[in-house]
mmCIF file of C-alpha atoms and ligand atoms in Angstrom:
data_model
loop_
_atom_site.group_PDB
_atom_site.id
_atom_site.type_symbol
_atom_site.label_atom_id
_atom_site.label_comp_id
_atom_site.label_asym_id
_atom_site.label_seq_id
_atom_site.Cartn_x
_atom_site.Cartn_y
_atom_site.Cartn_z
ATOM 1 C CA MET E 1 80.484 87.514 97.739
ATOM 2 C CA LYS E 2 83.362 89.395 96.237
ATOM 3 C CA THR E 3 86.900 88.273 96.829
ATOM 4 C CA ILE E 4 89.259 91.169 96.321
ATOM 5 C CA LEU E 5 93.032 91.341 96.229
ATOM 6 C CA ILE E 6 94.536 94.669 97.282
ATOM 7 C CA THR E 7 98.284 94.901 96.662
ATOM 8 C CA GLY E 8 100.467 97.275 98.677
ATOM 9 C CA GLY E 9 97.833 97.423 101.425
ATOM 10 C CA ALA E 10 100.388 97.929 104.200
ATOM 11 C CA GLY E 11 101.641 101.150 102.608
ATOM 12 C CA PHE E 12 100.401 104.700 102.952
ATOM 13 C CA ILE E 13 97.459 104.813 100.515
ATOM 14 C CA GLY E 14 96.870 101.050 100.466
ATOM 15 C CA SER E 15 96.237 100.956 104.228
ATOM 16 C CA HIS E 16 93.425 103.504 103.858
ATOM 17 C CA VAL E 17 91.947 101.546 100.938
ATOM 18 C CA VAL E 18 92.096 98.269 102.894
ATOM 19 C CA ARG E 19 90.443 99.881 105.944
ATOM 20 C CA LEU E 20 87.673 101.416 103.817
ATOM 21 C CA PHE E 21 86.888 98.159 102.000
ATOM 22 C CA VAL E 22 87.067 95.932 105.115
ATOM 23 C CA THR E 23 84.746 98.191 107.109
ATOM 24 C CA LYS E 24 82.378 99.347 104.354
ATOM 25 C CA TYR E 25 81.905 95.938 102.692
ATOM 26 C CA PRO E 26 81.672 93.225 105.379
ATOM 27 C CA GLU E 27 80.275 90.926 102.668
ATOM 28 C CA TYR E 28 83.575 91.072 100.726
ATOM 29 C CA GLN E 29 86.679 89.024 101.499
ATOM 30 C CA ILE E 30 89.650 91.393 101.390
ATOM 31 C CA TYR E 31 93.157 90.019 100.865
ATOM 32 C CA ASN E 32 96.077 92.385 101.401
ATOM 33 C CA LEU E 33 99.225 91.272 99.570
ATOM 34 C CA ASP E 34 102.337 93.180 100.584
ATOM 35 C CA LYS E 35 106.079 92.515 100.602
ATOM 36 C CA LEU E 36 106.552 94.782 103.635
ATOM 37 C CA THR E 37 109.394 96.798 102.193
ATOM 38 C CA TYR E 38 110.671 99.756 104.251
ATOM 39 C CA ALA E 39 107.397 101.492 103.245
ATOM 40 C CA GLY E 40 105.032 98.697 104.283
ATOM 41 C CA ASN E 41 103.933 98.703 107.898
ATOM 42 C CA LEU E 42 101.263 96.439 109.395
ATOM 43 C CA ALA E 43 100.944 98.864 112.308
ATOM 44 C CA ASN E 44 98.891 100.920 109.802
ATOM 45 C CA LEU E 45 96.158 98.264 110.046
ATOM 46 C CA THR E 46 96.056 97.102 113.685
ATOM 47 C CA ASP E 47 92.467 98.364 114.099
ATOM 48 C CA ILE E 48 91.125 95.999 111.405
ATOM 49 C CA GLU E 49 93.638 93.124 111.424
ATOM 50 C CA ASN E 50 91.288 90.761 113.270
ATOM 51 C CA GLU E 51 88.205 91.422 111.156
ATOM 52 C CA PRO E 52 86.777 88.165 109.766
ATOM 53 C CA ASN E 53 86.751 89.478 106.181
ATOM 54 C CA TYR E 54 90.450 90.473 106.219
ATOM 55 C CA THR E 55 93.535 88.382 105.422
ATOM 56 C CA PHE E 56 97.142 89.517 105.137
ATOM 57 C CA ILE E 57 99.511 87.705 102.775
ATOM 58 C CA LYS E 58 103.198 88.521 102.779
ATOM 59 C CA GLY E 59 104.543 88.239 99.238
ATOM 60 C CA ASP E 60 106.451 89.874 96.422
ATOM 61 C CA ILE E 61 104.804 90.790 93.112
ATOM 62 C CA THR E 62 108.115 90.316 91.300
ATOM 63 C CA ASP E 63 107.720 86.570 92.041
ATOM 64 C CA ALA E 64 105.513 85.288 89.197
ATOM 65 C CA GLY E 65 105.370 81.712 90.524
ATOM 66 C CA PHE E 66 104.122 82.899 93.901
ATOM 67 C CA LEU E 67 101.414 85.047 92.268
ATOM 68 C CA ASN E 68 100.230 82.229 89.989
ATOM 69 C CA ASP E 69 99.975 79.838 92.959
ATOM 70 C CA MET E 70 98.042 82.417 94.978
ATOM 71 C CA PHE E 71 95.590 83.073 92.115
ATOM 72 C CA ALA E 72 95.138 79.297 91.640
ATOM 73 C CA GLU E 73 94.295 78.944 95.339
ATOM 74 C CA ILE E 74 92.078 82.008 95.918
ATOM 75 C CA PRO E 75 89.251 82.847 93.493
ATOM 76 C CA PHE E 76 89.760 86.605 93.205
ATOM 77 C CA ASP E 77 87.005 88.577 91.480
ATOM 78 C CA GLY E 78 88.831 91.873 91.651
ATOM 79 C CA VAL E 79 92.340 93.267 91.942
ATOM 80 C CA ILE E 80 93.157 96.753 93.211
ATOM 81 C CA HIS E 81 96.843 97.173 92.495
ATOM 82 C CA LEU E 82 98.769 99.724 94.574
ATOM 83 C CA ALA E 83 102.029 97.908 95.397
ATOM 84 C CA ALA E 84 104.905 99.986 94.084
ATOM 85 C CA GLU E 85 108.132 101.725 94.818
ATOM 86 C CA SER E 86 106.793 105.239 95.232
ATOM 87 C CA HIS E 87 109.506 107.767 96.077
ATOM 88 C CA VAL E 88 111.012 109.875 93.252
ATOM 89 C CA ASP E 89 114.304 110.511 95.102
ATOM 90 C CA ARG E 90 114.867 106.767 95.594
ATOM 91 C CA SER E 91 114.103 106.185 91.891
ATOM 92 C CA ILE E 92 116.964 108.534 91.012
ATOM 93 C CA THR E 93 119.493 106.530 93.048
ATOM 94 C CA ASP E 94 118.059 103.038 92.370
ATOM 95 C CA PRO E 95 115.938 102.968 89.181
ATOM 96 C CA MET E 96 116.116 99.187 88.752
ATOM 97 C CA SER E 97 114.060 98.392 91.849
ATOM 98 C CA PHE E 98 111.335 100.615 90.301
ATOM 99 C CA VAL E 99 111.533 98.679 87.034
ATOM 100 C CA MET E 100 111.277 95.390 88.929
ATOM 101 C CA THR E 101 108.349 96.180 91.218
ATOM 102 C CA ASN E 102 106.421 98.743 89.177
ATOM 103 C CA VAL E 103 106.845 97.281 85.694
ATOM 104 C CA VAL E 104 107.734 93.583 86.052
ATOM 105 C CA GLY E 105 105.548 93.211 89.164
ATOM 106 C CA THR E 106 102.544 94.743 87.390
ATOM 107 C CA VAL E 107 102.967 92.520 84.336
ATOM 108 C CA ASN E 108 103.287 89.466 86.630
ATOM 109 C CA LEU E 109 100.017 90.451 88.271
ATOM 110 C CA LEU E 110 98.298 90.977 84.899
ATOM 111 C CA ASN E 111 99.487 87.527 83.771
ATOM 112 C CA ALA E 112 98.320 85.862 86.986
ATOM 113 C CA ALA E 113 94.834 87.413 86.655
ATOM 114 C CA LYS E 114 94.638 86.606 82.938
ATOM 115 C CA THR E 115 95.591 82.963 83.538
ATOM 116 C CA ALA E 116 93.277 82.515 86.520
ATOM 117 C CA TRP E 117 90.292 84.184 84.843
ATOM 118 C CA ALA E 118 90.964 82.223 81.613
ATOM 119 C CA GLY E 119 88.777 84.371 79.382
ATOM 120 C CA ASN E 120 85.809 84.263 81.761
ATOM 121 C CA PHE E 121 85.764 87.945 82.673
ATOM 122 C CA GLU E 122 82.153 88.178 83.890
ATOM 123 C CA GLY E 123 82.171 90.127 87.188
ATOM 124 C CA LYS E 124 85.954 90.517 87.135
ATOM 125 C CA ARG E 125 87.948 93.737 87.344
ATOM 126 C CA PHE E 126 91.648 94.666 87.387
ATOM 127 C CA TYR E 127 92.180 98.195 88.719
ATOM 128 C CA HIS E 128 95.575 99.863 88.442
ATOM 129 C CA VAL E 129 96.180 102.789 90.807
ATOM 130 C CA SER E 130 98.580 105.252 89.209
ATOM 131 C CA THR E 131 99.927 108.768 89.470
ATOM 132 C CA ASP E 132 99.583 112.096 87.659
ATOM 133 C CA GLU E 133 103.394 112.152 87.374
ATOM 134 C CA VAL E 134 103.092 110.048 84.166
ATOM 135 C CA TYR E 135 101.961 113.237 82.390
ATOM 136 C CA GLY E 136 105.258 115.009 83.086
ATOM 137 C CA SER E 137 105.579 118.634 84.103
ATOM 138 C CA LEU E 138 103.271 121.609 83.398
ATOM 139 C CA HIS E 139 104.888 124.897 82.398
ATOM 140 C CA ASN E 140 101.911 127.011 81.277
ATOM 141 C CA PRO E 141 99.910 128.194 84.337
ATOM 142 C CA GLU E 142 96.643 127.737 82.383
ATOM 143 C CA ASP E 143 97.223 124.009 81.801
ATOM 144 C CA PHE E 144 95.892 121.009 83.735
ATOM 145 C CA PHE E 145 96.400 117.264 83.285
ATOM 146 C CA THR E 146 93.318 115.725 81.696
ATOM 147 C CA GLU E 147 92.795 112.061 80.803
ATOM 148 C CA GLU E 148 93.808 113.021 77.224
ATOM 149 C CA THR E 149 97.142 114.637 78.168
ATOM 150 C CA PRO E 150 99.927 112.692 76.401
ATOM 151 C CA TYR E 151 102.270 110.743 78.657
ATOM 152 C CA ASP E 152 105.637 112.466 79.160
ATOM 153 C CA PRO E 153 107.255 110.957 82.287
ATOM 154 C CA GLN E 154 110.425 112.708 83.444
ATOM 155 C CA SER E 155 111.709 110.684 86.440
ATOM 156 C CA PRO E 156 112.587 106.993 86.703
ATOM 157 C CA TYR E 157 109.588 106.663 89.086
ATOM 158 C CA SER E 158 107.113 108.230 86.667
ATOM 159 C CA ALA E 159 108.638 106.338 83.722
ATOM 160 C CA SER E 160 108.065 103.055 85.577
ATOM 161 C CA LYS E 161 104.460 104.002 86.422
ATOM 162 C CA ALA E 162 103.848 105.095 82.802
ATOM 163 C CA ALA E 163 105.198 101.743 81.567
ATOM 164 C CA SER E 164 102.923 99.854 83.962
ATOM 165 C CA ASP E 165 99.889 101.940 82.862
ATOM 166 C CA HIS E 166 100.688 101.100 79.224
ATOM 167 C CA PHE E 167 100.904 97.381 80.042
ATOM 168 C CA VAL E 168 97.549 97.488 81.846
ATOM 169 C CA ARG E 169 95.897 99.166 78.827
ATOM 170 C CA ALA E 170 97.664 96.763 76.453
ATOM 171 C CA TYR E 171 96.231 93.773 78.357
ATOM 172 C CA GLY E 172 92.791 95.378 78.169
ATOM 173 C CA ASN E 173 93.140 95.889 74.433
ATOM 174 C CA THR E 174 94.892 92.649 73.490
ATOM 175 C CA TYR E 175 93.404 90.056 75.850
ATOM 176 C CA LYS E 176 90.189 91.950 76.752
ATOM 177 C CA LEU E 177 91.204 91.856 80.411
ATOM 178 C CA PRO E 178 88.620 94.057 82.217
ATOM 179 C CA VAL E 179 90.873 96.920 83.304
ATOM 180 C CA VAL E 180 90.302 100.360 84.772
ATOM 181 C CA LEU E 181 92.902 102.955 85.819
ATOM 182 C CA SER E 182 93.180 106.134 87.821
ATOM 183 C CA ASN E 183 95.911 108.772 88.002
ATOM 184 C CA CYS E 184 95.951 110.765 91.224
ATOM 185 C CA SER E 185 97.775 113.865 92.421
ATOM 186 C CA ASN E 186 100.010 113.998 95.554
ATOM 187 C CA ASN E 187 98.405 112.483 98.658
ATOM 188 C CA TYR E 188 98.954 113.464 102.289
ATOM 189 C CA GLY E 189 97.569 112.271 105.627
ATOM 190 C CA PRO E 190 98.031 109.661 108.373
ATOM 191 C CA ASN E 191 100.506 106.779 107.744
ATOM 192 C CA HIS E 192 102.523 108.837 105.249
ATOM 193 C CA PHE E 193 106.144 107.673 105.293
ATOM 194 C CA PRO E 194 108.370 110.532 106.523
ATOM 195 C CA GLU E 195 110.601 110.644 103.443
ATOM 196 C CA LYS E 196 107.889 112.541 101.519
ATOM 197 C CA LEU E 197 107.575 116.325 101.808
ATOM 198 C CA ILE E 198 104.699 116.817 104.285
ATOM 199 C CA PRO E 199 105.521 114.137 106.916
ATOM 200 C CA LEU E 200 109.255 114.884 106.625
ATOM 201 C CA MET E 201 108.606 118.561 107.371
ATOM 202 C CA ILE E 202 106.259 117.738 110.279
ATOM 203 C CA HIS E 203 108.884 115.418 111.775
ATOM 204 C CA ASN E 204 111.741 117.886 111.297
ATOM 205 C CA ILE E 205 109.780 120.839 112.691
ATOM 206 C CA GLN E 206 108.882 118.773 115.740
ATOM 207 C CA THR E 207 112.503 117.786 116.328
ATOM 208 C CA SER E 208 113.891 121.232 115.333
ATOM 209 C CA LYS E 209 115.932 119.840 112.439
ATOM 210 C CA PRO E 210 116.623 121.720 109.163
ATOM 211 C CA LEU E 211 113.718 121.784 106.671
ATOM 212 C CA PRO E 212 115.299 120.897 103.299
ATOM 213 C CA VAL E 213 113.523 122.795 100.506
ATOM 214 C CA TYR E 214 114.733 121.694 97.058
ATOM 215 C CA GLY E 215 115.879 124.454 94.702
ATOM 216 C CA LYS E 216 113.969 127.689 95.275
ATOM 217 C CA GLY E 217 110.815 126.004 96.615
ATOM 218 C CA GLU E 218 108.921 127.216 93.534
ATOM 219 C CA ASN E 219 107.723 123.777 92.410
ATOM 220 C CA VAL E 220 103.970 123.251 92.610
ATOM 221 C CA ARG E 221 102.154 120.117 93.759
ATOM 222 C CA ASP E 222 98.407 119.435 93.865
ATOM 223 C CA TRP E 223 97.507 117.876 97.252
ATOM 224 C CA LEU E 224 94.656 115.505 98.144
ATOM 225 C CA TYR E 225 93.800 114.036 101.563
ATOM 226 C CA VAL E 226 94.518 110.301 101.423
ATOM 227 C CA VAL E 227 91.065 109.256 102.685
ATOM 228 C CA ASP E 228 89.528 111.172 99.775
ATOM 229 C CA HIS E 229 91.778 109.213 97.409
ATOM 230 C CA ALA E 230 90.633 105.953 99.051
ATOM 231 C CA ARG E 231 86.989 107.067 98.550
ATOM 232 C CA ALA E 232 87.767 107.808 94.903
ATOM 233 C CA ILE E 233 89.330 104.347 94.496
ATOM 234 C CA ASP E 234 86.140 102.809 95.923
ATOM 235 C CA THR E 235 84.119 104.855 93.400
ATOM 236 C CA VAL E 236 86.263 103.953 90.391
ATOM 237 C CA PHE E 237 86.423 100.269 91.379
ATOM 238 C CA HIS E 238 82.633 100.007 91.620
ATOM 239 C CA LYS E 239 81.407 102.542 89.057
ATOM 240 C CA GLY E 240 84.281 103.234 86.646
ATOM 241 C CA LYS E 241 83.747 102.262 83.017
ATOM 242 C CA LEU E 242 85.911 99.328 81.970
ATOM 243 C CA GLY E 243 88.840 100.428 79.826
ATOM 244 C CA ASP E 244 88.608 103.996 81.116
ATOM 245 C CA THR E 245 91.014 106.183 83.065
ATOM 246 C CA TYR E 246 90.015 108.681 85.757
ATOM 247 C CA ASN E 247 92.151 111.569 86.980
ATOM 248 C CA ILE E 248 91.776 112.173 90.733
ATOM 249 C CA GLY E 249 92.564 115.466 92.459
ATOM 250 C CA GLY E 250 91.057 118.219 94.558
ATOM 251 C CA PHE E 251 92.073 121.379 92.615
ATOM 252 C CA ASN E 252 94.497 122.240 95.392
ATOM 253 C CA GLU E 253 97.830 123.557 94.127
ATOM 254 C CA TRP E 254 100.559 124.722 96.482
ATOM 255 C CA LYS E 255 104.047 126.048 95.877
ATOM 256 C CA ASN E 256 106.371 123.975 98.090
ATOM 257 C CA ILE E 257 107.711 126.974 99.989
ATOM 258 C CA ASP E 258 104.190 128.279 100.749
ATOM 259 C CA LEU E 259 103.171 124.851 101.997
ATOM 260 C CA VAL E 260 106.260 124.560 104.224
ATOM 261 C CA ASN E 261 105.556 128.024 105.662
ATOM 262 C CA LEU E 262 101.931 127.043 106.362
ATOM 263 C CA LEU E 263 103.093 123.853 108.108
ATOM 264 C CA CYS E 264 105.576 125.883 110.186
ATOM 265 C CA SER E 265 102.813 128.167 111.357
ATOM 266 C CA ILE E 266 100.383 125.295 112.187
ATOM 267 C CA MET E 267 103.130 123.465 114.076
ATOM 268 C CA ASP E 268 104.279 126.555 116.015
ATOM 269 C CA ARG E 269 100.677 127.040 117.180
ATOM 270 C CA LYS E 270 100.201 123.359 118.114
ATOM 271 C CA LEU E 271 103.557 123.106 119.893
ATOM 272 C CA GLY E 272 103.077 126.393 121.741
ATOM 273 C CA ARG E 273 106.140 127.957 120.100
ATOM 274 C CA PRO E 274 106.242 131.675 119.182
ATOM 275 C CA GLU E 275 105.041 132.294 115.579
ATOM 276 C CA GLY E 276 108.088 132.364 113.252
ATOM 277 C CA THR E 277 110.158 129.857 115.252
ATOM 278 C CA SER E 278 110.018 127.027 112.730
ATOM 279 C CA THR E 279 110.447 129.063 109.538
ATOM 280 C CA GLN E 280 114.003 129.725 110.742
ATOM 281 C CA LEU E 281 114.677 126.016 110.134
ATOM 282 C CA ILE E 282 113.982 126.352 106.379
ATOM 283 C CA THR E 283 117.146 125.439 104.460
ATOM 284 C CA TYR E 284 117.364 125.691 100.680
ATOM 285 C CA VAL E 285 119.240 122.670 99.336
ATOM 286 C CA THR E 286 120.433 121.483 95.915
ATOM 287 C CA ASP E 287 117.496 120.847 93.632
ATOM 288 C CA ARG E 288 116.295 117.336 92.772
ATOM 289 C CA ALA E 289 117.688 116.190 89.401
ATOM 290 C CA GLY E 290 115.068 116.682 86.674
ATOM 291 C CA HIS E 291 112.620 118.181 89.199
ATOM 292 C CA ASP E 292 109.122 118.491 87.645
ATOM 293 C CA LEU E 293 107.935 122.104 87.952
ATOM 294 C CA ARG E 294 104.186 121.750 88.379
ATOM 295 C CA TYR E 295 101.473 119.111 88.622
ATOM 296 C CA ALA E 296 97.770 120.011 88.484
ATOM 297 C CA ILE E 297 94.880 117.628 87.911
ATOM 298 C CA ASP E 298 91.652 118.371 86.089
ATOM 299 C CA ALA E 299 89.278 116.089 88.036
ATOM 300 C CA HIS E 300 86.058 116.990 86.205
ATOM 301 C CA LYS E 301 85.607 113.522 84.679
ATOM 302 C CA ILE E 302 85.432 111.599 87.973
ATOM 303 C CA MET E 303 83.335 114.383 89.537
ATOM 304 C CA ASN E 304 80.828 114.662 86.668
ATOM 305 C CA GLU E 305 80.608 111.027 85.536
ATOM 306 C CA LEU E 306 81.004 109.152 88.842
ATOM 307 C CA GLY E 307 79.849 111.790 91.347
ATOM 308 C CA TRP E 308 83.008 111.748 93.494
ATOM 309 C CA GLN E 309 83.965 114.924 95.399
ATOM 310 C CA PRO E 310 86.784 115.526 97.889
ATOM 311 C CA SER E 311 85.359 115.824 101.410
ATOM 312 C CA LEU E 312 88.000 117.982 103.106
ATOM 313 C CA GLN E 313 89.397 121.464 102.572
ATOM 314 C CA PHE E 314 93.211 121.461 102.531
ATOM 315 C CA GLU E 315 93.621 123.468 105.751
ATOM 316 C CA GLN E 316 91.297 121.017 107.582
ATOM 317 C CA GLY E 317 93.169 118.029 106.143
ATOM 318 C CA LEU E 318 96.534 119.475 107.089
ATOM 319 C CA GLU E 319 95.383 120.155 110.681
ATOM 320 C CA LYS E 320 94.104 116.562 110.930
ATOM 321 C CA THR E 321 97.382 115.263 109.549
ATOM 322 C CA VAL E 322 99.518 117.277 111.970
ATOM 323 C CA ASP E 323 97.279 116.146 114.865
ATOM 324 C CA TRP E 324 97.669 112.523 113.771
ATOM 325 C CA PHE E 325 101.472 112.719 113.650
ATOM 326 C CA LEU E 326 101.642 114.463 117.025
ATOM 327 C CA ALA E 327 99.357 111.832 118.562
ATOM 328 C CA ASN E 328 101.231 108.903 117.006
ATOM 329 C CA GLN E 329 104.763 109.531 118.146
ATOM 330 C CA GLU E 330 105.414 105.821 118.580
ATOM 331 C CA TRP E 331 104.455 105.116 114.944
ATOM 332 C CA LEU E 332 106.867 107.811 113.804
ATOM 333 C CA ASP E 333 109.668 106.609 116.093
ATOM 334 C CA ASN E 334 109.249 103.017 114.903
ATOM 335 C CA VAL E 335 109.163 103.988 111.260
ATOM 336 C CA THR E 336 112.209 106.223 111.505
ATOM 337 C CA SER E 337 114.187 103.599 113.436
ATOM 338 C CA GLY E 338 113.069 100.688 111.239
ATOM 339 C CA ALA E 339 112.065 98.812 114.413
ATOM 340 C CA TYR E 340 108.684 97.722 113.027
ATOM 341 C CA GLN E 341 110.394 95.941 110.144
ATOM 342 C CA LYS E 342 112.506 93.820 112.455
ATOM 343 C CA TYR E 343 109.435 93.043 114.534
ATOM 344 C CA TYR E 344 107.258 91.971 111.613
ATOM 345 C CA GLU E 345 110.085 90.168 109.795
ATOM 346 C CA GLY E 346 110.256 87.828 112.785
ATOM 347 C CA MET E 347 106.492 87.543 113.040
ATOM 348 C CA TYR E 348 105.898 86.656 109.378
ATOM 349 C CA ALA E 349 109.178 84.907 108.586
ATOM 350 C CA ASN E 350 107.623 81.477 108.096
ATOM 351 C CA ARG E 351 104.169 82.216 106.708
HETATM 352 P P1 NAD G 1 104.010 103.373 99.671
HETATM 353 O O1 NAD G 1 105.437 103.390 99.245
HETATM 354 O O2 NAD G 1 103.615 104.033 100.941
HETATM 355 O O3 NAD G 1 103.479 101.864 99.760
HETATM 356 C C1 NAD G 1 103.803 100.900 98.791
HETATM 357 C C2 NAD G 1 103.472 99.539 99.373
HETATM 358 O O4 NAD G 1 103.811 98.554 98.365
HETATM 359 C C3 NAD G 1 104.274 99.201 100.634
HETATM 360 O O5 NAD G 1 103.420 98.652 101.603
HETATM 361 C C4 NAD G 1 105.287 98.170 100.145
HETATM 362 O O6 NAD G 1 105.656 97.237 101.156
HETATM 363 C C5 NAD G 1 104.525 97.501 99.006
HETATM 364 N N1 NAD G 1 105.439 96.904 98.016
HETATM 365 C C6 NAD G 1 106.520 97.489 97.442
HETATM 366 N N2 NAD G 1 107.133 96.622 96.629
HETATM 367 C C7 NAD G 1 106.403 95.481 96.647
HETATM 368 C C8 NAD G 1 106.531 94.233 95.997
HETATM 369 N N3 NAD G 1 107.544 93.974 95.146
HETATM 370 N N4 NAD G 1 105.596 93.273 96.243
HETATM 371 C C9 NAD G 1 104.574 93.515 97.095
HETATM 372 N N5 NAD G 1 104.429 94.669 97.761
HETATM 373 C C10 NAD G 1 105.337 95.652 97.532
HETATM 374 O O7 NAD G 1 103.220 103.976 98.426
HETATM 375 P P2 NAD G 1 101.897 104.880 98.390
HETATM 376 O O8 NAD G 1 102.294 106.288 98.479
HETATM 377 O O9 NAD G 1 100.900 104.317 99.324
HETATM 378 O O10 NAD G 1 101.417 104.618 96.889
HETATM 379 C C11 NAD G 1 100.580 103.501 96.579
HETATM 380 C C12 NAD G 1 100.283 103.514 95.079
HETATM 381 O O11 NAD G 1 99.630 104.733 94.739
HETATM 382 C C13 NAD G 1 101.529 103.437 94.214
HETATM 383 O O12 NAD G 1 101.239 102.619 93.111
HETATM 384 C C14 NAD G 1 101.774 104.875 93.780
HETATM 385 O O13 NAD G 1 102.411 104.919 92.538
HETATM 386 C C15 NAD G 1 100.349 105.390 93.708
HETATM 387 N N6 NAD G 1 100.193 106.840 93.944
HETATM 388 C C16 NAD G 1 100.777 107.431 95.041
HETATM 389 C C17 NAD G 1 100.568 108.790 95.255
HETATM 390 C C18 NAD G 1 101.151 109.465 96.467
HETATM 391 O O14 NAD G 1 101.038 110.692 96.594
HETATM 392 N N7 NAD G 1 101.746 108.775 97.415
HETATM 393 C C19 NAD G 1 99.790 109.539 94.360
HETATM 394 C C20 NAD G 1 99.215 108.885 93.261
HETATM 395 C C21 NAD G 1 99.418 107.537 93.061
HETATM 396 P P1 TYD G 2 107.500 114.368 97.370
HETATM 397 O O1 TYD G 2 106.715 114.380 98.627
HETATM 398 O O2 TYD G 2 108.754 113.561 97.298
HETATM 399 O O3 TYD G 2 106.488 113.961 96.204
HETATM 400 P P2 TYD G 2 106.691 114.002 94.579
HETATM 401 O O4 TYD G 2 108.123 114.210 94.276
HETATM 402 O O5 TYD G 2 106.224 112.654 94.173
HETATM 403 O O6 TYD G 2 105.817 115.115 94.104
HETATM 404 O O7 TYD G 2 107.895 115.873 97.033
HETATM 405 C C1 TYD G 2 106.907 116.871 96.905
HETATM 406 C C2 TYD G 2 107.596 118.156 96.481
HETATM 407 O O8 TYD G 2 108.443 118.598 97.558
HETATM 408 C C3 TYD G 2 108.506 117.987 95.286
HETATM 409 O O9 TYD G 2 108.450 119.173 94.504
HETATM 410 C C4 TYD G 2 109.893 117.834 95.902
HETATM 411 C C5 TYD G 2 109.798 118.681 97.148
HETATM 412 N N1 TYD G 2 110.620 118.264 98.299
HETATM 413 C C6 TYD G 2 111.428 119.176 98.973
HETATM 414 O O10 TYD G 2 111.518 120.356 98.597
HETATM 415 N N2 TYD G 2 112.140 118.740 100.059
HETATM 416 C C7 TYD G 2 112.082 117.442 100.486
HETATM 417 O O11 TYD G 2 112.781 117.107 101.487
HETATM 418 C C8 TYD G 2 111.245 116.534 99.799
HETATM 419 C C9 TYD G 2 111.154 115.086 100.241
HETATM 420 C C10 TYD G 2 110.523 116.983 98.705
#
């Protein structure tokens, strides 16, 4: 039996990873460790919360003592580490919380695994889930991020993720901890917190609020459906070569303004509004400080070496995402009002 710790499993991507592992591998014991920050929401997991191979633990990865006790108590074979502060705009106003969770928290987790495994690394694996933003910004339209692209992080968020990647590799090199990493492009899909571009736009179109496009809307992001990222994480965790890094993406670049226009047209159709209604809500606002121009992943390594492929075309994924948000109004209302946090704070206060 494999006993696996997934951190950040109540968040956007983590909830899809937890669901995939709990349902696909009934022989594994899956532990979801999450602090339940504003971004963590156990409502993302109600369909699997009573499965016999699933356990939720509320905890903070910045608390080294707590992590060491947990590793002493539970014999983890594998760690899939997703817990992080993840929003670039928040990292600009509060960089230190990114240093604490993303850097200090990751090193705490590395130390806890290293101590618990005590040099006996047979069958063990520490997987760090990271972002393509560590590579910085592309300016030449011919260029893509490969696994060899030098790190050049430009935001406090990407700097904190780059630092954590370096620590993971350093533990692999220095202590021979069995590590593997992946760097993925922008995700979208169900459970996405509505401070990020796609869910924010869906929410604002639905409620006829302004659609804030930063700068001229010329920045390019490379979008991947979140379930395809979860499938890639499953692939890298089970088949990735120890010590290696895999870039994950679906070769799907969109200029922000084109993506917002596409969303407007999908939403107008779904809401029965005349075509062109929602584009009138587009409002150009002051650009993000240090805004990276373009991200684009070269995903040939994971495709050729591990056989992973994205399963959805972008238009299909976007339709599914819009349908999910329209069908889950209560989720959106709770998340935007913070009500779920109060509810779960009470529920888990003394665990
Ligand atoms: P998210 O913000 O939706 O979720 C993060 C989760 O981590 C939340 O459940 C939160 O409660 C938990 N958490 C935060 N601080 C914690 C702490 N100190 N201790 C324990 N738990 C804590 O983030 P996401 O978008 O799901 O991203 C997950 C991971 O994937 C992150 O490491 C991120 O860097 C990486 N990533 C994200 C994207 C993306 O497009 N969202 C792309 C590539 C990589
Ligand atoms: P975001 O979803 O925050 O992801 P990231 O910054 O990690 O790529 O933003 C995606 C793109 O959309 C990015 O270029 C910033 C832009 N953006 C807007 O134009 N308006 C918004 O309200 C938000 C949140 C983002």
